[in-house]
PDB file of C-alpha atoms in Angstrom:
ATOM      1  CA  MET A   1       5.303 -13.289  46.005  1.00 49.00           C
ATOM      2  CA  ARG A   2       4.856  -9.622  46.877  1.00 53.00           C
ATOM      3  CA  ALA A   3       7.384  -7.794  48.981  1.00 50.00           C
ATOM      4  CA  ILE A   4       5.968  -5.956  51.962  1.00 51.00           C
ATOM      5  CA  LEU A   5       7.470  -2.527  52.293  1.00 44.00           C
ATOM      6  CA  PRO A   6       7.712  -0.911  55.701  1.00 50.00           C
ATOM      7  CA  ASP A   7       5.642   2.185  56.357  1.00 54.00           C
ATOM      8  CA  ILE A   8       7.772   5.210  55.683  1.00 50.00           C
ATOM      9  CA  LYS A   9       6.728   8.066  57.892  1.00 59.00           C
ATOM     10  CA  PRO A  10       7.734  11.658  57.294  1.00 66.00           C
ATOM     11  CA  ILE A  11      10.443  13.025  59.579  1.00 80.00           C
ATOM     12  CA  GLU A  12       8.895  15.637  61.833  1.00 86.00           C
ATOM     13  CA  MET A  13      10.597  18.178  64.044  1.00 90.00           C
ATOM     14  CA  THR A  14       9.251  20.966  66.215  1.00 93.00           C
ATOM     15  CA  PHE A  15      11.433  23.979  66.847  1.00 93.00           C
ATOM     16  CA  LYS A  16      10.644  26.541  69.549  1.00 96.00           C
ATOM     17  CA  TRP A  17      12.073  30.044  69.178  1.00 97.00           C
ATOM     18  CA  THR A  18      11.847  32.747  71.838  1.00 98.00           C
ATOM     19  CA  ILE A  19      12.574  36.350  70.918  1.00 98.00           C
ATOM     20  CA  SER A  20      13.436  38.353  74.031  1.00 98.00           C
ATOM     21  CA  ASP A  21      13.584  42.171  74.326  1.00 98.00           C
ATOM     22  CA  TYR A  22      10.653  42.302  71.915  1.00 97.00           C
ATOM     23  CA  PHE A  23       9.840  46.009  72.273  1.00 96.00           C
ATOM     24  CA  SER A  24      13.468  47.135  71.939  1.00 97.00           C
ATOM     25  CA  LYS A  25      13.992  44.976  68.836  1.00 98.00           C
ATOM     26  CA  LEU A  26      10.688  46.152  67.331  1.00 97.00           C
ATOM     27  CA  ARG A  27      11.783  49.774  67.832  1.00 97.00           C
ATOM     28  CA  SER A  28      15.219  49.035  66.275  1.00 96.00           C
ATOM     29  CA  GLU A  29      13.549  47.491  63.228  1.00 96.00           C
ATOM     30  CA  HIS A  30      11.133  50.423  62.944  1.00 94.00           C
ATOM     31  CA  LEU A  31      14.079  52.869  62.961  1.00 95.00           C
ATOM     32  CA  GLY A  32      15.933  50.788  60.365  1.00 92.00           C
ATOM     33  CA  TYR A  33      18.815  49.690  62.608  1.00 93.00           C
ATOM     34  CA  MET A  34      18.035  45.996  62.370  1.00 89.00           C
ATOM     35  CA  PRO A  35      16.178  44.424  59.406  1.00 89.00           C
ATOM     36  CA  LYS A  36      15.068  41.135  60.994  1.00 96.00           C
ATOM     37  CA  GLN A  37      15.524  38.622  63.789  1.00 97.00           C
ATOM     38  CA  ILE A  38      17.173  35.292  62.950  1.00 97.00           C
ATOM     39  CA  SER A  39      17.003  32.112  65.033  1.00 97.00           C
ATOM     40  CA  SER A  40      19.928  29.810  65.668  1.00 96.00           C
ATOM     41  CA  PRO A  41      20.330  27.374  62.756  1.00 95.00           C
ATOM     42  CA  PHE A  42      18.986  23.857  63.255  1.00 93.00           C
ATOM     43  CA  TYR A  43      19.051  20.604  61.299  1.00 92.00           C
ATOM     44  CA  LEU A  44      16.022  18.564  60.309  1.00 89.00           C
ATOM     45  CA  ALA A  45      17.200  15.228  61.697  1.00 84.00           C
ATOM     46  CA  HIS A  46      20.779  14.004  62.002  1.00 81.00           C
ATOM     47  CA  CYS A  47      22.765  14.870  58.853  1.00 85.00           C
ATOM     48  CA  GLY A  48      19.696  16.602  57.448  1.00 90.00           C
ATOM     49  CA  TYR A  49      18.638  19.878  55.913  1.00 93.00           C
ATOM     50  CA  ARG A  50      19.772  23.026  57.750  1.00 94.00           C
ATOM     51  CA  CYS A  51      17.168  25.715  58.488  1.00 94.00           C
ATOM     52  CA  GLN A  52      16.564  28.884  60.439  1.00 95.00           C
ATOM     53  CA  MET A  53      13.520  30.950  61.327  1.00 95.00           C
ATOM     54  CA  GLU A  54      13.339  34.640  60.512  1.00 96.00           C
ATOM     55  CA  ALA A  55      10.981  37.279  61.882  1.00 97.00           C
ATOM     56  CA  TYR A  56      10.475  40.855  60.782  1.00 97.00           C
ATOM     57  CA  LEU A  57       8.968  42.273  63.965  1.00 98.00           C
ATOM     58  CA  ASN A  58       7.991  45.477  62.140  1.00 97.00           C
ATOM     59  CA  GLY A  59       6.785  43.582  59.086  1.00 95.00           C
ATOM     60  CA  ASP A  60       8.191  42.967  55.631  1.00 94.00           C
ATOM     61  CA  GLY A  61       6.746  44.074  52.297  1.00 92.00           C
ATOM     62  CA  THR A  62       3.032  44.864  52.589  1.00 93.00           C
ATOM     63  CA  ALA A  63       3.125  44.328  56.370  1.00 92.00           C
ATOM     64  CA  ARG A  64       5.844  46.973  56.959  1.00 95.00           C
ATOM     65  CA  ASP A  65       4.898  49.151  59.978  1.00 95.00           C
ATOM     66  CA  LYS A  66       1.631  47.174  60.345  1.00 95.00           C
ATOM     67  CA  GLY A  67       2.472  43.730  61.660  1.00 94.00           C
ATOM     68  CA  LEU A  68       4.872  40.851  62.037  1.00 95.00           C
ATOM     69  CA  SER A  69       6.212  38.675  59.205  1.00 94.00           C
ATOM     70  CA  VAL A  70       7.697  35.219  59.833  1.00 93.00           C
ATOM     71  CA  PHE A  71       9.622  32.809  57.596  1.00 92.00           C
ATOM     72  CA  LEU A  72      11.472  29.506  57.546  1.00 92.00           C
ATOM     73  CA  ARG A  73      14.634  29.523  55.420  1.00 94.00           C
ATOM     74  CA  VAL A  74      16.602  26.479  54.216  1.00 95.00           C
ATOM     75  CA  ILE A  75      20.270  27.463  54.467  1.00 95.00           C
ATOM     76  CA  LYS A  76      23.569  25.954  53.375  1.00 95.00           C
ATOM     77  CA  GLY A  77      24.521  22.995  55.560  1.00 95.00           C
ATOM     78  CA  ASP A  78      27.339  20.505  56.022  1.00 95.00           C
ATOM     79  CA  TYR A  79      25.394  17.634  54.442  1.00 94.00           C
ATOM     80  CA  ASP A  80      23.878  19.330  51.362  1.00 95.00           C
ATOM     81  CA  LYS A  81      25.833  17.219  48.856  1.00 95.00           C
ATOM     82  CA  LEU A  82      24.443  14.037  50.457  1.00 94.00           C
ATOM     83  CA  LEU A  83      20.813  15.156  50.389  1.00 94.00           C
ATOM     84  CA  THR A  84      18.078  14.988  47.756  1.00 92.00           C
ATOM     85  CA  TRP A  85      17.081  18.303  46.154  1.00 93.00           C
ATOM     86  CA  PRO A  86      14.672  19.890  45.881  1.00 93.00           C
ATOM     87  CA  VAL A  87      13.354  19.078  49.337  1.00 92.00           C
ATOM     88  CA  TYR A  88       9.624  19.090  50.059  1.00 90.00           C
ATOM     89  CA  LEU A  89       8.629  20.350  53.495  1.00 90.00           C
ATOM     90  CA  SER A  90       5.324  20.779  55.257  1.00 86.00           C
ATOM     91  CA  LEU A  91       5.297  23.773  57.611  1.00 86.00           C
ATOM     92  CA  ASP A  92       3.119  24.853  60.496  1.00 86.00           C
ATOM     93  CA  ILE A  93       4.109  28.092  62.295  1.00 88.00           C
ATOM     94  CA  VAL A  94       2.425  29.112  65.561  1.00 88.00           C
ATOM     95  CA  LEU A  95       2.732  32.261  67.698  1.00 91.00           C
ATOM     96  CA  ILE A  96       2.123  31.092  71.254  1.00 91.00           C
ATOM     97  CA  ASN A  97      -0.510  32.818  73.385  1.00 88.00           C
ATOM     98  CA  GLN A  98       1.279  33.121  76.737  1.00 88.00           C
ATOM     99  CA  SER A  99      -1.785  33.697  78.910  1.00 81.00           C
ATOM    100  CA  GLU A 100      -1.959  31.278  81.802  1.00 59.00           C
ATOM    101  CA  THR A 101      -5.695  30.957  81.290  1.00 52.00           C
ATOM    102  CA  CYS A 102      -5.785  30.664  77.526  1.00 49.00           C
ATOM    103  CA  GLY A 103      -4.316  27.892  75.428  1.00 47.00           C
ATOM    104  CA  ALA A 104      -5.232  29.288  72.017  1.00 48.00           C
ATOM    105  CA  SER A 105      -2.487  30.361  69.662  1.00 53.00           C
ATOM    106  CA  LEU A 106      -2.280  31.990  66.258  1.00 53.00           C
ATOM    107  CA  LYS A 107      -1.446  29.362  63.666  1.00 58.00           C
ATOM    108  CA  ALA A 108      -0.650  29.551  60.005  1.00 59.00           C
ATOM    109  CA  GLY A 109      -2.249  26.735  58.039  1.00 58.00           C
ATOM    110  CA  GLU A 110      -0.116  23.732  57.256  1.00 60.00           C
ATOM    111  CA  ASN A 111       1.302  24.022  53.779  1.00 65.00           C
ATOM    112  CA  GLN A 112       3.734  22.099  51.597  1.00 73.00           C
ATOM    113  CA  PHE A 113       6.638  23.811  49.895  1.00 78.00           C
ATOM    114  CA  GLN A 114       9.586  22.931  47.695  1.00 84.00           C
ATOM    115  CA  PHE A 115      13.043  24.290  48.580  1.00 87.00           C
ATOM    116  CA  ARG A 116      16.007  24.202  46.204  1.00 89.00           C
ATOM    117  CA  GLU A 117      19.584  23.521  47.309  1.00 90.00           C
ATOM    118  CA  PRO A 118      21.193  26.707  48.689  1.00 91.00           C
ATOM    119  CA  SER A 119      23.854  28.028  46.308  1.00 90.00           C
ATOM    120  CA  GLY A 120      25.414  30.420  48.822  1.00 84.00           C
ATOM    121  CA  THR A 121      24.819  32.098  52.149  1.00 81.00           C
ATOM    122  CA  SER A 122      22.899  35.261  51.228  1.00 84.00           C
ATOM    123  CA  ASP A 123      19.097  35.524  51.238  1.00 85.00           C
ATOM    124  CA  SER A 124      19.068  35.571  47.429  1.00 86.00           C
ATOM    125  CA  ASP A 125      20.980  32.255  47.364  1.00 87.00           C
ATOM    126  CA  THR A 126      18.456  30.429  49.560  1.00 89.00           C
ATOM    127  CA  ASP A 127      14.724  29.701  49.558  1.00 88.00           C
ATOM    128  CA  SER A 128      12.331  30.719  52.310  1.00 89.00           C
ATOM    129  CA  TRP A 129       8.627  30.351  52.974  1.00 86.00           C
ATOM    130  CA  GLY A 130       6.557  32.405  55.327  1.00 84.00           C
ATOM    131  CA  LEU A 131       3.726  34.767  55.928  1.00 85.00           C
ATOM    132  CA  VAL A 132       4.318  38.421  55.159  1.00 88.00           C
ATOM    133  CA  GLU A 133       1.123  39.402  56.992  1.00 88.00           C
ATOM    134  CA  PHE A 134       1.299  36.873  59.841  1.00 90.00           C
ATOM    135  CA  ILE A 135      -0.237  39.059  62.591  1.00 90.00           C
ATOM    136  CA  GLN A 136      -0.967  42.767  63.093  1.00 92.00           C
ATOM    137  CA  HIS A 137       0.761  44.778  65.849  1.00 94.00           C
ATOM    138  CA  ASP A 138      -2.476  45.625  67.673  1.00 91.00           C
ATOM    139  CA  VAL A 139      -3.434  41.940  67.868  1.00 90.00           C
ATOM    140  CA  ILE A 140      -0.011  40.964  69.258  1.00 90.00           C
ATOM    141  CA  LYS A 141      -0.310  43.551  72.026  1.00 86.00           C
ATOM    142  CA  THR A 142      -3.899  42.784  73.045  1.00 84.00           C
ATOM    143  CA  ARG A 143      -4.026  38.985  72.994  1.00 82.00           C
ATOM    144  CA  ASN A 144      -1.292  37.812  75.397  1.00 86.00           C
ATOM    145  CA  TYR A 145       1.282  36.954  72.747  1.00 92.00           C
ATOM    146  CA  ILE A 146       3.864  39.089  74.611  1.00 94.00           C
ATOM    147  CA  ARG A 147       4.888  38.175  78.146  1.00 93.00           C
ATOM    148  CA  ASN A 148       7.930  39.459  80.025  1.00 95.00           C
ATOM    149  CA  ASP A 149       8.919  41.297  76.816  1.00 97.00           C
ATOM    150  CA  GLU A 150       9.137  37.976  74.908  1.00 96.00           C
ATOM    151  CA  ILE A 151       7.266  36.316  72.074  1.00 96.00           C
ATOM    152  CA  ILE A 152       7.461  32.598  71.343  1.00 95.00           C
ATOM    153  CA  PHE A 153       7.131  30.832  68.003  1.00 94.00           C
ATOM    154  CA  LYS A 154       6.688  27.136  67.459  1.00 91.00           C
ATOM    155  CA  CYS A 155       7.506  25.803  64.014  1.00 90.00           C
ATOM    156  CA  ARG A 156       6.635  22.241  63.068  1.00 89.00           C
ATOM    157  CA  VAL A 157       8.494  21.034  59.993  1.00 89.00           C
ATOM    158  CA  ARG A 158       7.806  17.727  58.266  1.00 87.00           C
ATOM    159  CA  LEU A 159      10.152  16.328  55.681  1.00 85.00           C
ATOM    160  CA  LEU A 160       8.021  14.738  52.970  1.00 82.00           C
ATOM    161  CA  HIS A 161       9.449  11.843  50.982  1.00 64.00           C
TER     162      HIS A 161
END
């Protein structure tokens, strides 16, 4: 007799992050006062992996002074010792087009990544995934991604078993 196993579906969570005062923060990054924007931390499910989004409004690496870079970082959480490492996540990051007449948004392709357990709290102690050259400044300004001095990201994260 064969046992019938239940369908195990990946845990999926969508996180929305609004960055207000976009132009002021972009200028601060350009002048070197502020390196990046960081979202509030969030957990993937109850007692799950702890993450945060990060955006370099003035770009990071090859995108510096040219565009926006965006990342998801797995950070140290209260439940890390109870979790399985490394964790495999599927990510989909979208910059929302805020035009009332247009529903299209800029979307990074869905990709799967492995994250190791954070060993500390600094960037070098944690893993992140993102797009260094996510979108150029001129595209952000001309395609309704900014409204009321705000930009909005949507990040869909799937925990793969």
